[in-house]
PDB file of C-alpha atoms and ligand atoms in Angstrom:
ATOM      1  CA  MET A 989      95.937 -62.928 -42.841  1.00 67.00           C
ATOM      2  CA  GLN A 990      96.318 -61.395 -39.389  1.00 73.00           C
ATOM      3  CA  SER A 991      94.318 -63.340 -36.797  1.00 87.00           C
ATOM      4  CA  SER A 992      94.701 -60.725 -34.094  1.00 90.00           C
ATOM      5  CA  LEU A 993      95.842 -57.174 -33.720  1.00 90.00           C
ATOM      6  CA  THR A 994      96.875 -54.991 -30.857  1.00 93.00           C
ATOM      7  CA  LEU A 995      95.161 -51.728 -29.959  1.00 94.00           C
ATOM      8  CA  ARG A 996      96.359 -49.400 -27.242  1.00 96.00           C
ATOM      9  CA  PRO A 997      94.038 -47.035 -25.376  1.00 98.00           C
ATOM     10  CA  ILE A 998      94.692 -43.353 -26.027  1.00 98.00           C
ATOM     11  CA  GLY A 999      93.124 -42.491 -22.676  1.00 98.00           C
ATOM     12  CA  PHE A1000      90.610 -43.336 -19.984  1.00 98.00           C
ATOM     13  CA  ILE A1001      87.320 -41.691 -19.165  1.00 98.00           C
ATOM     14  CA  SER A1002      86.142 -40.522 -15.732  1.00 97.00           C
ATOM     15  CA  THR A1003      82.360 -40.701 -15.493  1.00 93.00           C
ATOM     16  CA  HIS A1004      81.414 -41.113 -11.801  1.00 83.00           C
ATOM     17  CA  LYS A1005      79.513 -44.260 -12.836  1.00 82.00           C
ATOM     18  CA  GLN A1006      81.126 -47.011 -10.825  1.00 79.00           C
ATOM     19  CA  VAL A1007      78.724 -49.752 -11.865  1.00 74.00           C
ATOM     20  CA  LYS A1008      77.007 -50.626 -15.124  1.00 75.00           C
ATOM     21  CA  PHE A1009      73.578 -50.052 -13.564  1.00 74.00           C
ATOM     22  CA  GLN A1010      74.363 -46.323 -13.408  1.00 71.00           C
ATOM     23  CA  ALA A1011      75.213 -46.087 -17.113  1.00 70.00           C
ATOM     24  CA  LEU A1012      72.163 -45.885 -19.331  1.00 70.00           C
ATOM     25  CA  HIS A1013      71.895 -48.000 -22.468  1.00 71.00           C
ATOM     26  CA  GLN A1014      72.572 -44.893 -24.517  1.00 70.00           C
ATOM     27  CA  PRO A1015      73.518 -41.457 -23.158  1.00 71.00           C
ATOM     28  CA  ALA A1016      70.746 -39.507 -21.379  1.00 74.00           C
ATOM     29  CA  GLU A1017      71.003 -36.392 -23.472  1.00 78.00           C
ATOM     30  CA  ASP A1018      68.999 -34.196 -21.105  1.00 76.00           C
ATOM     31  CA  GLU A1019      71.140 -34.954 -18.021  1.00 76.00           C
ATOM     32  CA  PRO A1020      73.533 -32.210 -16.871  1.00 81.00           C
ATOM     33  CA  GLU A1021      76.401 -34.701 -16.854  1.00 87.00           C
ATOM     34  CA  ARG A1022      80.046 -33.742 -17.080  1.00 93.00           C
ATOM     35  CA  ASN A1023      82.590 -36.419 -17.967  1.00 96.00           C
ATOM     36  CA  VAL A1024      86.298 -36.133 -18.621  1.00 98.00           C
ATOM     37  CA  LEU A1025      88.383 -38.087 -21.085  1.00 98.00           C
ATOM     38  CA  GLU A1026      92.031 -37.685 -20.223  1.00 98.00           C
ATOM     39  CA  LEU A1027      94.467 -38.668 -22.940  1.00 98.00           C
ATOM     40  CA  LEU A1028      97.688 -40.403 -21.949  1.00 98.00           C
ATOM     41  CA  PRO A1029     100.812 -38.225 -21.911  1.00 98.00           C
ATOM     42  CA  GLU A1030     102.054 -39.773 -25.150  1.00 97.00           C
ATOM     43  CA  PRO A1031     103.995 -37.654 -27.624  1.00 97.00           C
ATOM     44  CA  GLY A1032     101.642 -36.104 -30.173  1.00 97.00           C
ATOM     45  CA  TYR A1033      98.322 -36.849 -28.472  1.00 98.00           C
ATOM     46  CA  GLN A1034      97.666 -33.245 -27.403  1.00 97.00           C
ATOM     47  CA  GLN A1035      98.654 -31.970 -30.824  1.00 98.00           C
ATOM     48  CA  ALA A1036      96.277 -34.502 -32.387  1.00 98.00           C
ATOM     49  CA  LEU A1037      93.384 -32.628 -30.738  1.00 98.00           C
ATOM     50  CA  GLN A1038      94.102 -29.531 -32.801  1.00 98.00           C
ATOM     51  CA  ASP A1039      91.026 -28.286 -34.729  1.00 98.00           C
ATOM     52  CA  LEU A1040      88.623 -30.533 -32.822  1.00 98.00           C
ATOM     53  CA  ASP A1041      87.195 -27.682 -30.723  1.00 96.00           C
ATOM     54  CA  GLY A1042      84.830 -26.493 -33.466  1.00 96.00           C
ATOM     55  CA  PHE A1043      82.842 -29.734 -33.318  1.00 98.00           C
ATOM     56  CA  SER A1044      79.987 -29.925 -30.848  1.00 97.00           C
ATOM     57  CA  ARG A1045      80.049 -33.742 -30.832  1.00 97.00           C
ATOM     58  CA  VAL A1046      82.637 -36.473 -31.103  1.00 98.00           C
ATOM     59  CA  TRP A1047      82.417 -40.216 -31.575  1.00 98.00           C
ATOM     60  CA  LEU A1048      84.189 -42.242 -28.905  1.00 98.00           C
ATOM     61  CA  LEU A1049      85.392 -45.722 -29.784  1.00 98.00           C
ATOM     62  CA  TRP A1050      85.983 -47.655 -26.621  1.00 98.00           C
ATOM     63  CA  TRP A1051      86.314 -51.067 -25.000  1.00 97.00           C
ATOM     64  CA  PHE A1052      83.690 -52.832 -22.874  1.00 96.00           C
ATOM     65  CA  HIS A1053      86.480 -53.719 -20.471  1.00 95.00           C
ATOM     66  CA  ARG A1054      84.123 -55.067 -17.777  1.00 91.00           C
ATOM     67  CA  ASN A1055      82.986 -57.874 -20.074  1.00 89.00           C
ATOM     68  CA  ALA A1056      84.649 -61.244 -20.192  1.00 85.00           C
ATOM     69  CA  SER A1057      82.676 -63.112 -22.825  1.00 92.00           C
ATOM     70  CA  TRP A1058      80.385 -62.778 -25.819  1.00 96.00           C
ATOM     71  CA  ARG A1059      77.225 -64.523 -26.983  1.00 95.00           C
ATOM     72  CA  PRO A1060      75.809 -64.838 -30.518  1.00 98.00           C
ATOM     73  CA  LEU A1061      72.285 -64.206 -29.196  1.00 97.00           C
ATOM     74  CA  VAL A1062      71.632 -61.651 -26.478  1.00 96.00           C
ATOM     75  CA  LEU A1063      68.619 -60.469 -24.536  1.00 93.00           C
ATOM     76  CA  PRO A1064      68.252 -56.697 -25.046  1.00 92.00           C
ATOM     77  CA  PRO A1065      67.310 -54.814 -21.863  1.00 88.00           C
ATOM     78  CA  ARG A1066      64.390 -53.006 -23.463  1.00 86.00           C
ATOM     79  CA  GLY A1067      61.235 -54.629 -24.725  1.00 84.00           C
ATOM     80  CA  PRO A1068      59.996 -58.222 -24.515  1.00 84.00           C
ATOM     81  CA  ALA A1069      62.272 -61.067 -23.410  1.00 85.00           C
ATOM     82  CA  GLN A1070      63.328 -62.003 -26.929  1.00 92.00           C
ATOM     83  CA  ARG A1071      66.879 -62.875 -27.924  1.00 95.00           C
ATOM     84  CA  ARG A1072      68.467 -61.088 -30.884  1.00 96.00           C
ATOM     85  CA  GLY A1073      71.617 -61.645 -32.888  1.00 98.00           C
ATOM     86  CA  VAL A1074      74.347 -59.664 -31.162  1.00 98.00           C
ATOM     87  CA  PHE A1075      75.241 -57.867 -34.397  1.00 98.00           C
ATOM     88  CA  ALA A1076      71.643 -56.577 -34.497  1.00 97.00           C
ATOM     89  CA  THR A1077      72.092 -54.975 -31.068  1.00 96.00           C
ATOM     90  CA  ARG A1078      74.308 -52.534 -29.199  1.00 95.00           C
ATOM     91  CA  SER A1079      74.991 -55.155 -26.509  1.00 95.00           C
ATOM     92  CA  PRO A1080      78.384 -55.180 -24.744  1.00 95.00           C
ATOM     93  CA  HIS A1081      78.658 -58.979 -25.258  1.00 95.00           C
ATOM     94  CA  ARG A1082      80.413 -58.909 -28.658  1.00 97.00           C
ATOM     95  CA  PRO A1083      83.314 -60.931 -30.113  1.00 96.00           C
ATOM     96  CA  ASN A1084      85.323 -57.682 -30.156  1.00 96.00           C
ATOM     97  CA  PRO A1085      83.689 -55.667 -27.385  1.00 96.00           C
ATOM     98  CA  LEU A1086      83.970 -52.243 -28.997  1.00 97.00           C
ATOM     99  CA  GLY A1087      81.628 -49.478 -27.900  1.00 97.00           C
ATOM    100  CA  LEU A1088      80.659 -46.516 -30.040  1.00 97.00           C
ATOM    101  CA  THR A1089      79.129 -43.389 -28.512  1.00 96.00           C
ATOM    102  CA  PRO A1090      78.485 -39.899 -29.903  1.00 96.00           C
ATOM    103  CA  VAL A1091      79.054 -37.474 -27.030  1.00 96.00           C
ATOM    104  CA  GLN A1092      78.802 -33.717 -26.657  1.00 96.00           C
ATOM    105  CA  LEU A1093      82.185 -32.017 -26.701  1.00 98.00           C
ATOM    106  CA  LEU A1094      81.977 -29.235 -24.126  1.00 97.00           C
ATOM    107  CA  GLY A1095      85.581 -28.132 -24.105  1.00 98.00           C
ATOM    108  CA  ILE A1096      89.220 -29.097 -24.438  1.00 98.00           C
ATOM    109  CA  GLU A1097      91.813 -28.306 -21.769  1.00 97.00           C
ATOM    110  CA  GLY A1098      95.233 -29.574 -22.738  1.00 97.00           C
ATOM    111  CA  ARG A1099      94.935 -33.353 -22.944  1.00 98.00           C
ATOM    112  CA  ARG A1100      91.507 -33.349 -21.255  1.00 98.00           C
ATOM    113  CA  LEU A1101      88.249 -33.456 -23.184  1.00 98.00           C
ATOM    114  CA  LEU A1102      85.217 -32.241 -21.256  1.00 98.00           C
ATOM    115  CA  LEU A1103      82.261 -34.292 -22.398  1.00 97.00           C
ATOM    116  CA  GLY A1104      78.499 -34.361 -21.908  1.00 95.00           C
ATOM    117  CA  PRO A1105      76.303 -37.370 -21.074  1.00 93.00           C
ATOM    118  CA  CYS A1106      77.726 -40.776 -21.934  1.00 93.00           C
ATOM    119  CA  ASP A1107      77.013 -44.466 -21.389  1.00 93.00           C
ATOM    120  CA  LEU A1108      80.528 -45.507 -20.310  1.00 94.00           C
ATOM    121  CA  VAL A1109      81.430 -46.601 -16.795  1.00 93.00           C
ATOM    122  CA  ASP A1110      84.245 -44.916 -14.930  1.00 94.00           C
ATOM    123  CA  GLY A1111      87.722 -45.943 -16.085  1.00 96.00           C
ATOM    124  CA  THR A1112      86.681 -47.259 -19.498  1.00 97.00           C
ATOM    125  CA  PRO A1113      89.574 -47.346 -21.980  1.00 98.00           C
ATOM    126  CA  VAL A1114      89.046 -45.250 -25.096  1.00 98.00           C
ATOM    127  CA  PHE A1115      90.765 -46.153 -28.374  1.00 98.00           C
ATOM    128  CA  ASP A1116      89.852 -43.320 -30.659  1.00 98.00           C
ATOM    129  CA  ILE A1117      88.055 -40.000 -31.056  1.00 98.00           C
ATOM    130  CA  LYS A1118      86.486 -38.821 -34.305  1.00 98.00           C
ATOM    131  CA  PRO A1119      84.472 -35.706 -35.049  1.00 98.00           C
ATOM    132  CA  TYR A1120      80.741 -36.269 -35.416  1.00 98.00           C
ATOM    133  CA  ILE A1121      79.885 -34.729 -38.779  1.00 98.00           C
ATOM    134  CA  PRO A1122      76.120 -34.286 -39.193  1.00 95.00           C
ATOM    135  CA  ALA A1123      76.348 -34.214 -42.991  1.00 96.00           C
ATOM    136  CA  PHE A1124      77.963 -37.678 -43.038  1.00 97.00           C
ATOM    137  CA  ASP A1125      76.879 -39.336 -39.804  1.00 97.00           C
ATOM    138  CA  ALA A1126      73.154 -38.588 -39.466  1.00 96.00           C
ATOM    139  CA  PHE A1127      70.510 -40.510 -41.413  1.00 96.00           C
ATOM    140  CA  PRO A1128      67.248 -39.695 -39.641  1.00 94.00           C
ATOM    141  CA  ASP A1129      65.175 -41.631 -42.207  1.00 96.00           C
ATOM    142  CA  ALA A1130      67.100 -44.904 -41.870  1.00 97.00           C
ATOM    143  CA  GLY A1131      65.118 -47.989 -40.784  1.00 97.00           C
ATOM    144  CA  GLY A1132      65.488 -48.978 -37.118  1.00 96.00           C
ATOM    145  CA  GLY A1133      64.795 -52.724 -37.513  1.00 96.00           C
ATOM    146  CA  TRP A1134      63.347 -54.550 -34.510  1.00 95.00           C
ATOM    147  CA  THR A1135      63.994 -51.536 -32.239  1.00 95.00           C
ATOM    148  CA  GLU A1136      61.226 -49.517 -33.913  1.00 94.00           C
ATOM    149  CA  GLU A1137      58.506 -51.768 -32.569  1.00 90.00           C
ATOM    150  CA  VAL A1138      60.058 -51.892 -29.110  1.00 89.00           C
ATOM    151  CA  GLU A1139      60.521 -48.133 -28.869  1.00 88.00           C
ATOM    152  CA  ALA A1140      56.971 -47.523 -30.129  1.00 88.00           C
ATOM    153  CA  ALA A1141      55.606 -49.800 -27.383  1.00 83.00           C
ATOM    154  CA  LEU A1142      57.704 -48.000 -24.759  1.00 84.00           C
ATOM    155  CA  ALA A1143      56.795 -44.525 -25.974  1.00 86.00           C
ATOM    156  CA  GLY A1144      53.525 -44.457 -24.036  1.00 84.00           C
ATOM    157  CA  PRO A1145      53.187 -43.678 -20.329  1.00 88.00           C
ATOM    158  CA  PRO A1146      54.797 -46.159 -17.877  1.00 89.00           C
ATOM    159  CA  GLN A1147      52.703 -49.266 -17.298  1.00 89.00           C
ATOM    160  CA  PHE A1148      53.327 -49.669 -13.558  1.00 96.00           C
ATOM    161  CA  ALA A1149      53.142 -47.343 -10.545  1.00 97.00           C
ATOM    162  CA  VAL A1150      56.114 -47.786  -8.206  1.00 97.00           C
ATOM    163  CA  LYS A1151      55.762 -47.221  -4.452  1.00 98.00           C
ATOM    164  CA  PHE A1152      58.223 -47.501  -1.591  1.00 98.00           C
ATOM    165  CA  ALA A1153      57.180 -49.277   1.618  1.00 97.00           C
ATOM    166  CA  PRO A1154      58.357 -47.548   4.858  1.00 97.00           C
ATOM    167  CA  LEU A1155      61.434 -49.780   5.289  1.00 95.00           C
ATOM    168  CA  ALA A1156      62.626 -49.255   1.705  1.00 96.00           C
ATOM    169  CA  GLN A1157      61.925 -45.533   2.015  1.00 97.00           C
ATOM    170  CA  SER A1158      63.989 -45.139   5.184  1.00 96.00           C
ATOM    171  CA  GLN A1159      66.789 -47.254   3.719  1.00 96.00           C
ATOM    172  CA  ALA A1160      66.856 -45.115   0.568  1.00 97.00           C
ATOM    173  CA  GLU A1161      66.959 -41.918   2.651  1.00 97.00           C
ATOM    174  CA  TRP A1162      69.746 -43.312   4.853  1.00 97.00           C
ATOM    175  CA  LEU A1163      71.793 -44.413   1.819  1.00 96.00           C
ATOM    176  CA  LEU A1164      71.515 -40.980   0.292  1.00 95.00           C
ATOM    177  CA  ALA A1165      72.125 -38.966   3.466  1.00 96.00           C
ATOM    178  CA  THR A1166      74.943 -41.108   4.863  1.00 96.00           C
ATOM    179  CA  TRP A1167      76.634 -42.538   1.780  1.00 94.00           C
ATOM    180  CA  GLU A1168      75.464 -40.405  -1.147  1.00 92.00           C
ATOM    181  CA  VAL A1169      74.168 -43.568  -2.772  1.00 93.00           C
ATOM    182  CA  ASP A1170      70.974 -43.045  -4.741  1.00 92.00           C
ATOM    183  CA  PHE A1171      69.740 -45.575  -7.256  1.00 93.00           C
ATOM    184  CA  ARG A1172      66.051 -44.779  -6.767  1.00 94.00           C
ATOM    185  CA  PRO A1173      65.427 -42.839 -10.003  1.00 91.00           C
ATOM    186  CA  ARG A1174      66.812 -45.612 -12.203  1.00 90.00           C
ATOM    187  CA  LEU A1175      65.118 -48.309 -10.117  1.00 95.00           C
ATOM    188  CA  ILE A1176      61.743 -46.591 -10.425  1.00 95.00           C
ATOM    189  CA  GLU A1177      62.236 -46.030 -14.146  1.00 91.00           C
ATOM    190  CA  LEU A1178      62.993 -49.716 -14.780  1.00 92.00           C
ATOM    191  CA  LEU A1179      60.218 -51.125 -12.594  1.00 96.00           C
ATOM    192  CA  ALA A1180      57.646 -48.710 -14.015  1.00 94.00           C
ATOM    193  CA  ILE A1181      58.331 -50.053 -17.509  1.00 91.00           C
ATOM    194  CA  ASP A1182      58.193 -53.761 -16.699  1.00 92.00           C
ATOM    195  CA  PRO A1183      58.877 -55.621 -13.428  1.00 95.00           C
ATOM    196  CA  THR A1184      58.661 -59.148 -14.869  1.00 93.00           C
ATOM    197  CA  PRO A1185      61.696 -61.455 -14.468  1.00 93.00           C
ATOM    198  CA  HIS A1186      64.332 -60.729 -17.082  1.00 92.00           C
ATOM    199  CA  ARG A1187      67.975 -61.758 -17.136  1.00 89.00           C
ATOM    200  CA  THR A1188      69.466 -58.585 -18.638  1.00 88.00           C
ATOM    201  CA  ARG A1189      67.343 -56.352 -16.421  1.00 90.00           C
ATOM    202  CA  ARG A1190      68.565 -58.521 -13.501  1.00 93.00           C
ATOM    203  CA  ILE A1191      65.029 -59.169 -12.261  1.00 95.00           C
ATOM    204  CA  ARG A1192      64.578 -62.525 -10.544  1.00 96.00           C
ATOM    205  CA  ARG A1193      61.937 -64.310  -8.539  1.00 96.00           C
ATOM    206  CA  ARG A1194      62.489 -64.783  -4.818  1.00 94.00           C
ATOM    207  CA  GLY A1195      60.034 -67.335  -3.539  1.00 92.00           C
ATOM    208  CA  ASP A1196      56.390 -67.254  -4.570  1.00 91.00           C
ATOM    209  CA  ALA A1197      55.454 -63.634  -4.058  1.00 92.00           C
ATOM    210  CA  LEU A1198      58.667 -61.606  -4.184  1.00 96.00           C
ATOM    211  CA  PHE A1199      61.114 -60.430  -6.809  1.00 97.00           C
ATOM    212  CA  THR A1200      64.541 -58.822  -6.692  1.00 97.00           C
ATOM    213  CA  ILE A1201      66.220 -56.449  -9.104  1.00 97.00           C
ATOM    214  CA  GLY A1202      69.970 -55.883  -9.197  1.00 95.00           C
ATOM    215  CA  CYS A1203      70.909 -52.208  -8.959  1.00 94.00           C
ATOM    216  CA  GLY A1204      74.681 -52.256  -9.335  1.00 89.00           C
ATOM    217  CA  ALA A1205      76.130 -52.999  -5.900  1.00 91.00           C
ATOM    218  CA  TRP A1206      72.619 -53.149  -4.425  1.00 95.00           C
ATOM    219  CA  LYS A1207      69.396 -55.068  -4.725  1.00 95.00           C
ATOM    220  CA  ALA A1208      65.789 -54.061  -4.276  1.00 97.00           C
ATOM    221  CA  VAL A1209      63.163 -56.544  -3.106  1.00 96.00           C
ATOM    222  CA  PHE A1210      59.687 -55.891  -4.451  1.00 97.00           C
ATOM    223  CA  SER A1211      56.217 -57.300  -4.908  1.00 97.00           C
ATOM    224  CA  VAL A1212      53.722 -56.738  -7.697  1.00 97.00           C
ATOM    225  CA  ALA A1213      49.946 -56.447  -7.326  1.00 97.00           C
ATOM    226  CA  GLY A1214      48.121 -55.664 -10.536  1.00 96.00           C
ATOM    227  CA  LYS A1215      49.821 -52.577 -11.940  1.00 96.00           C
ATOM    228  CA  VAL A1216      51.418 -51.522  -8.648  1.00 97.00           C
ATOM    229  CA  VAL A1217      55.001 -52.399  -7.763  1.00 98.00           C
ATOM    230  CA  THR A1218      55.937 -52.017  -4.093  1.00 98.00           C
ATOM    231  CA  VAL A1219      59.606 -51.814  -3.229  1.00 98.00           C
ATOM    232  CA  LEU A1220      59.792 -53.488   0.164  1.00 97.00           C
ATOM    233  CA  ALA A1221      63.479 -53.351   1.067  1.00 96.00           C
ATOM    234  CA  LEU A1222      66.895 -52.428  -0.251  1.00 96.00           C
ATOM    235  CA  GLU A1223      69.758 -54.855   0.281  1.00 94.00           C
ATOM    236  CA  PRO A1224      73.504 -54.949  -0.225  1.00 95.00           C
ATOM    237  CA  GLY A1225      74.225 -56.829  -3.427  1.00 93.00           C
ATOM    238  CA  TYR A1226      77.159 -58.705  -1.889  1.00 92.00           C
ATOM    239  CA  PRO A1227      77.039 -61.149   1.031  1.00 90.00           C
ATOM    240  CA  LEU A1228      79.124 -60.469   4.120  1.00 91.00           C
ATOM    241  CA  ARG A1229      81.599 -63.226   3.249  1.00 92.00           C
ATOM    242  CA  PHE A1230      82.609 -61.229   0.163  1.00 91.00           C
ATOM    243  CA  LEU A1231      82.521 -57.820   1.821  1.00 93.00           C
ATOM    244  CA  ASN A1232      84.721 -59.031   4.687  1.00 92.00           C
ATOM    245  CA  ASN A1233      87.187 -60.777   2.382  1.00 92.00           C
ATOM    246  CA  PRO A1234      90.145 -58.479   1.556  1.00 90.00           C
ATOM    247  CA  ASP A1235      90.902 -60.579  -1.554  1.00 90.00           C
ATOM    248  CA  TYR A1236      87.907 -58.922  -3.238  1.00 88.00           C
ATOM    249  CA  GLU A1237      89.540 -55.540  -3.572  1.00 84.00           C
ATOM    250  CA  ASP A1238      87.218 -53.542  -5.801  1.00 82.00           C
ATOM    251  CA  LEU A1239      83.716 -54.131  -4.468  1.00 88.00           C
ATOM    252  CA  PRO A1240      81.676 -50.972  -5.111  1.00 88.00           C
ATOM    253  CA  ASP A1241      80.129 -49.178  -2.114  1.00 92.00           C
ATOM    254  CA  ARG A1242      81.842 -51.653   0.208  1.00 94.00           C
ATOM    255  CA  GLU A1243      81.678 -49.522   3.398  1.00 94.00           C
ATOM    256  CA  ALA A1244      78.064 -48.570   2.737  1.00 95.00           C
ATOM    257  CA  GLN A1245      77.111 -52.201   2.179  1.00 94.00           C
ATOM    258  CA  LEU A1246      78.812 -53.296   5.422  1.00 95.00           C
ATOM    259  CA  ALA A1247      77.061 -50.493   7.296  1.00 95.00           C
ATOM    260  CA  CYS A1248      73.724 -51.527   5.778  1.00 95.00           C
ATOM    261  CA  TRP A1249      74.209 -55.134   6.887  1.00 93.00           C
ATOM    262  CA  ALA A1250      75.027 -53.871  10.396  1.00 94.00           C
ATOM    263  CA  ARG A1251      72.046 -51.549  10.543  1.00 94.00           C
ATOM    264  CA  TRP A1252      69.339 -53.829   9.132  1.00 92.00           C
ATOM    265  CA  PRO A1253      70.486 -57.381   9.902  1.00 85.00           C
ATOM    266  CA  GLU A1254      66.940 -58.510  10.644  1.00 69.00           C
ATOM    267  CA  GLN A1255      65.278 -57.424   7.450  1.00 59.00           C
ATOM    268  CA  LEU A1256      68.024 -58.618   5.156  1.00 55.00           C
ATOM    269  CA  ARG A1257      68.459 -62.158   4.025  1.00 59.00           C
TER     270      ARG A1257
HETATM  271  C1  SAM B2640      74.082 -50.866 -24.573  1.00 80.13           C
HETATM  272  S1  SAM B2640      75.774 -50.412 -24.418  1.00 80.13           S
HETATM  273  C2  SAM B2640      75.898 -49.248 -25.727  1.00 80.13           C
HETATM  274  C3  SAM B2640      77.260 -48.656 -25.820  1.00 80.13           C
HETATM  275  C4  SAM B2640      77.509 -47.769 -27.051  1.00 80.13           C
HETATM  276  N1  SAM B2640      76.643 -46.612 -27.084  1.00 80.13           N
HETATM  277  C5  SAM B2640      77.339 -48.571 -28.310  1.00 80.13           C
HETATM  278  O1  SAM B2640      76.314 -48.453 -28.937  1.00 80.13           O
HETATM  279  O2  SAM B2640      78.269 -49.317 -28.656  1.00 80.13           O
HETATM  280  C6  SAM B2640      75.803 -49.360 -22.997  1.00 80.13           C
HETATM  281  C7  SAM B2640      75.916 -50.163 -21.725  1.00 80.13           C
HETATM  282  O3  SAM B2640      77.229 -50.687 -21.641  1.00 80.13           O
HETATM  283  C8  SAM B2640      77.574 -50.895 -20.276  1.00 80.13           C
HETATM  284  N2  SAM B2640      78.945 -50.434 -20.114  1.00 80.13           N
HETATM  285  C9  SAM B2640      79.393 -49.163 -20.055  1.00 80.13           C
HETATM  286  N3  SAM B2640      80.734 -49.148 -19.929  1.00 80.13           N
HETATM  287  C10 SAM B2640      81.137 -50.449 -19.920  1.00 80.13           C
HETATM  288  C11 SAM B2640      82.404 -51.086 -19.824  1.00 80.13           C
HETATM  289  N4  SAM B2640      83.516 -50.376 -19.728  1.00 80.13           N
HETATM  290  N5  SAM B2640      82.448 -52.441 -19.827  1.00 80.13           N
HETATM  291  C12 SAM B2640      81.304 -53.165 -19.926  1.00 80.13           C
HETATM  292  N6  SAM B2640      80.076 -52.624 -20.013  1.00 80.13           N
HETATM  293  C13 SAM B2640      79.993 -51.280 -20.019  1.00 80.13           C
HETATM  294  C14 SAM B2640      76.587 -50.101 -19.434  1.00 80.13           C
HETATM  295  O4  SAM B2640      75.776 -51.035 -18.756  1.00 80.13           O
HETATM  296  C15 SAM B2640      75.751 -49.338 -20.460  1.00 80.13           C
HETATM  297  O5  SAM B2640      74.404 -49.297 -20.077  1.00 80.13           O
END
């Protein structure tokens, strides 16, 4: 029996999502997102796209290439802090980290597929494309297991109001105006659902009264009083010793983080 096999990517996707924080757990279907899957210039790949243009959706099979390890039990990001068997989840931390996403097919230009919203980060290798066939692939009455209870609990209005203190507000405006960095919408969405410490949601305690949440290359510091979450400050996610070290080549938003450290040295840890 074969103990391993070799797969080769057929292409790589460009999604503008540099960090995992920007990619939702499943595609946000109502976002006006445009993503491009460019197939490699291998003989036959362009021809293999023939007849695909009549399908409005395709399945992408891809690799969670930013993951290094797997765990038999994982903590899903949604719902209570309860571990689940990884095969009962869509977690990236799998023995064979294969992702599976049905995406809108908006057009085909040569070897490029123009795609709608997706949950892949930029540069993710894609192994295969298959047409999504509603008659075979959709089972709306199928049972949703443990996710049904979680989704039902989350279906109501958000539990927490999220406010920005003046410092966090001016930092958010500066990040957007100067660096086109804006993680506020996702930050607010996550904190409004549940700001309690949670490993997968990257929420941690800082001292007695404060919490932090990881937002990709950034962090937000917040406090909670009753049902009100106040975001007090935004911080670079990386310390200066990393940002100034040329050995760490691919740190996201590096220049913006350095500028933030320079601009708000007092408020930041
Ligand atoms: C919950 S998984 C679901 C993926 C796919 N829809 C599935 O069901 O297999 C989606 C998350 O994977 C993460 N992700 C996206 N691209 C990744 C990559 N190339 N490597 C590791 N994690 C990735 C993002 O954090 C995203 O929120």
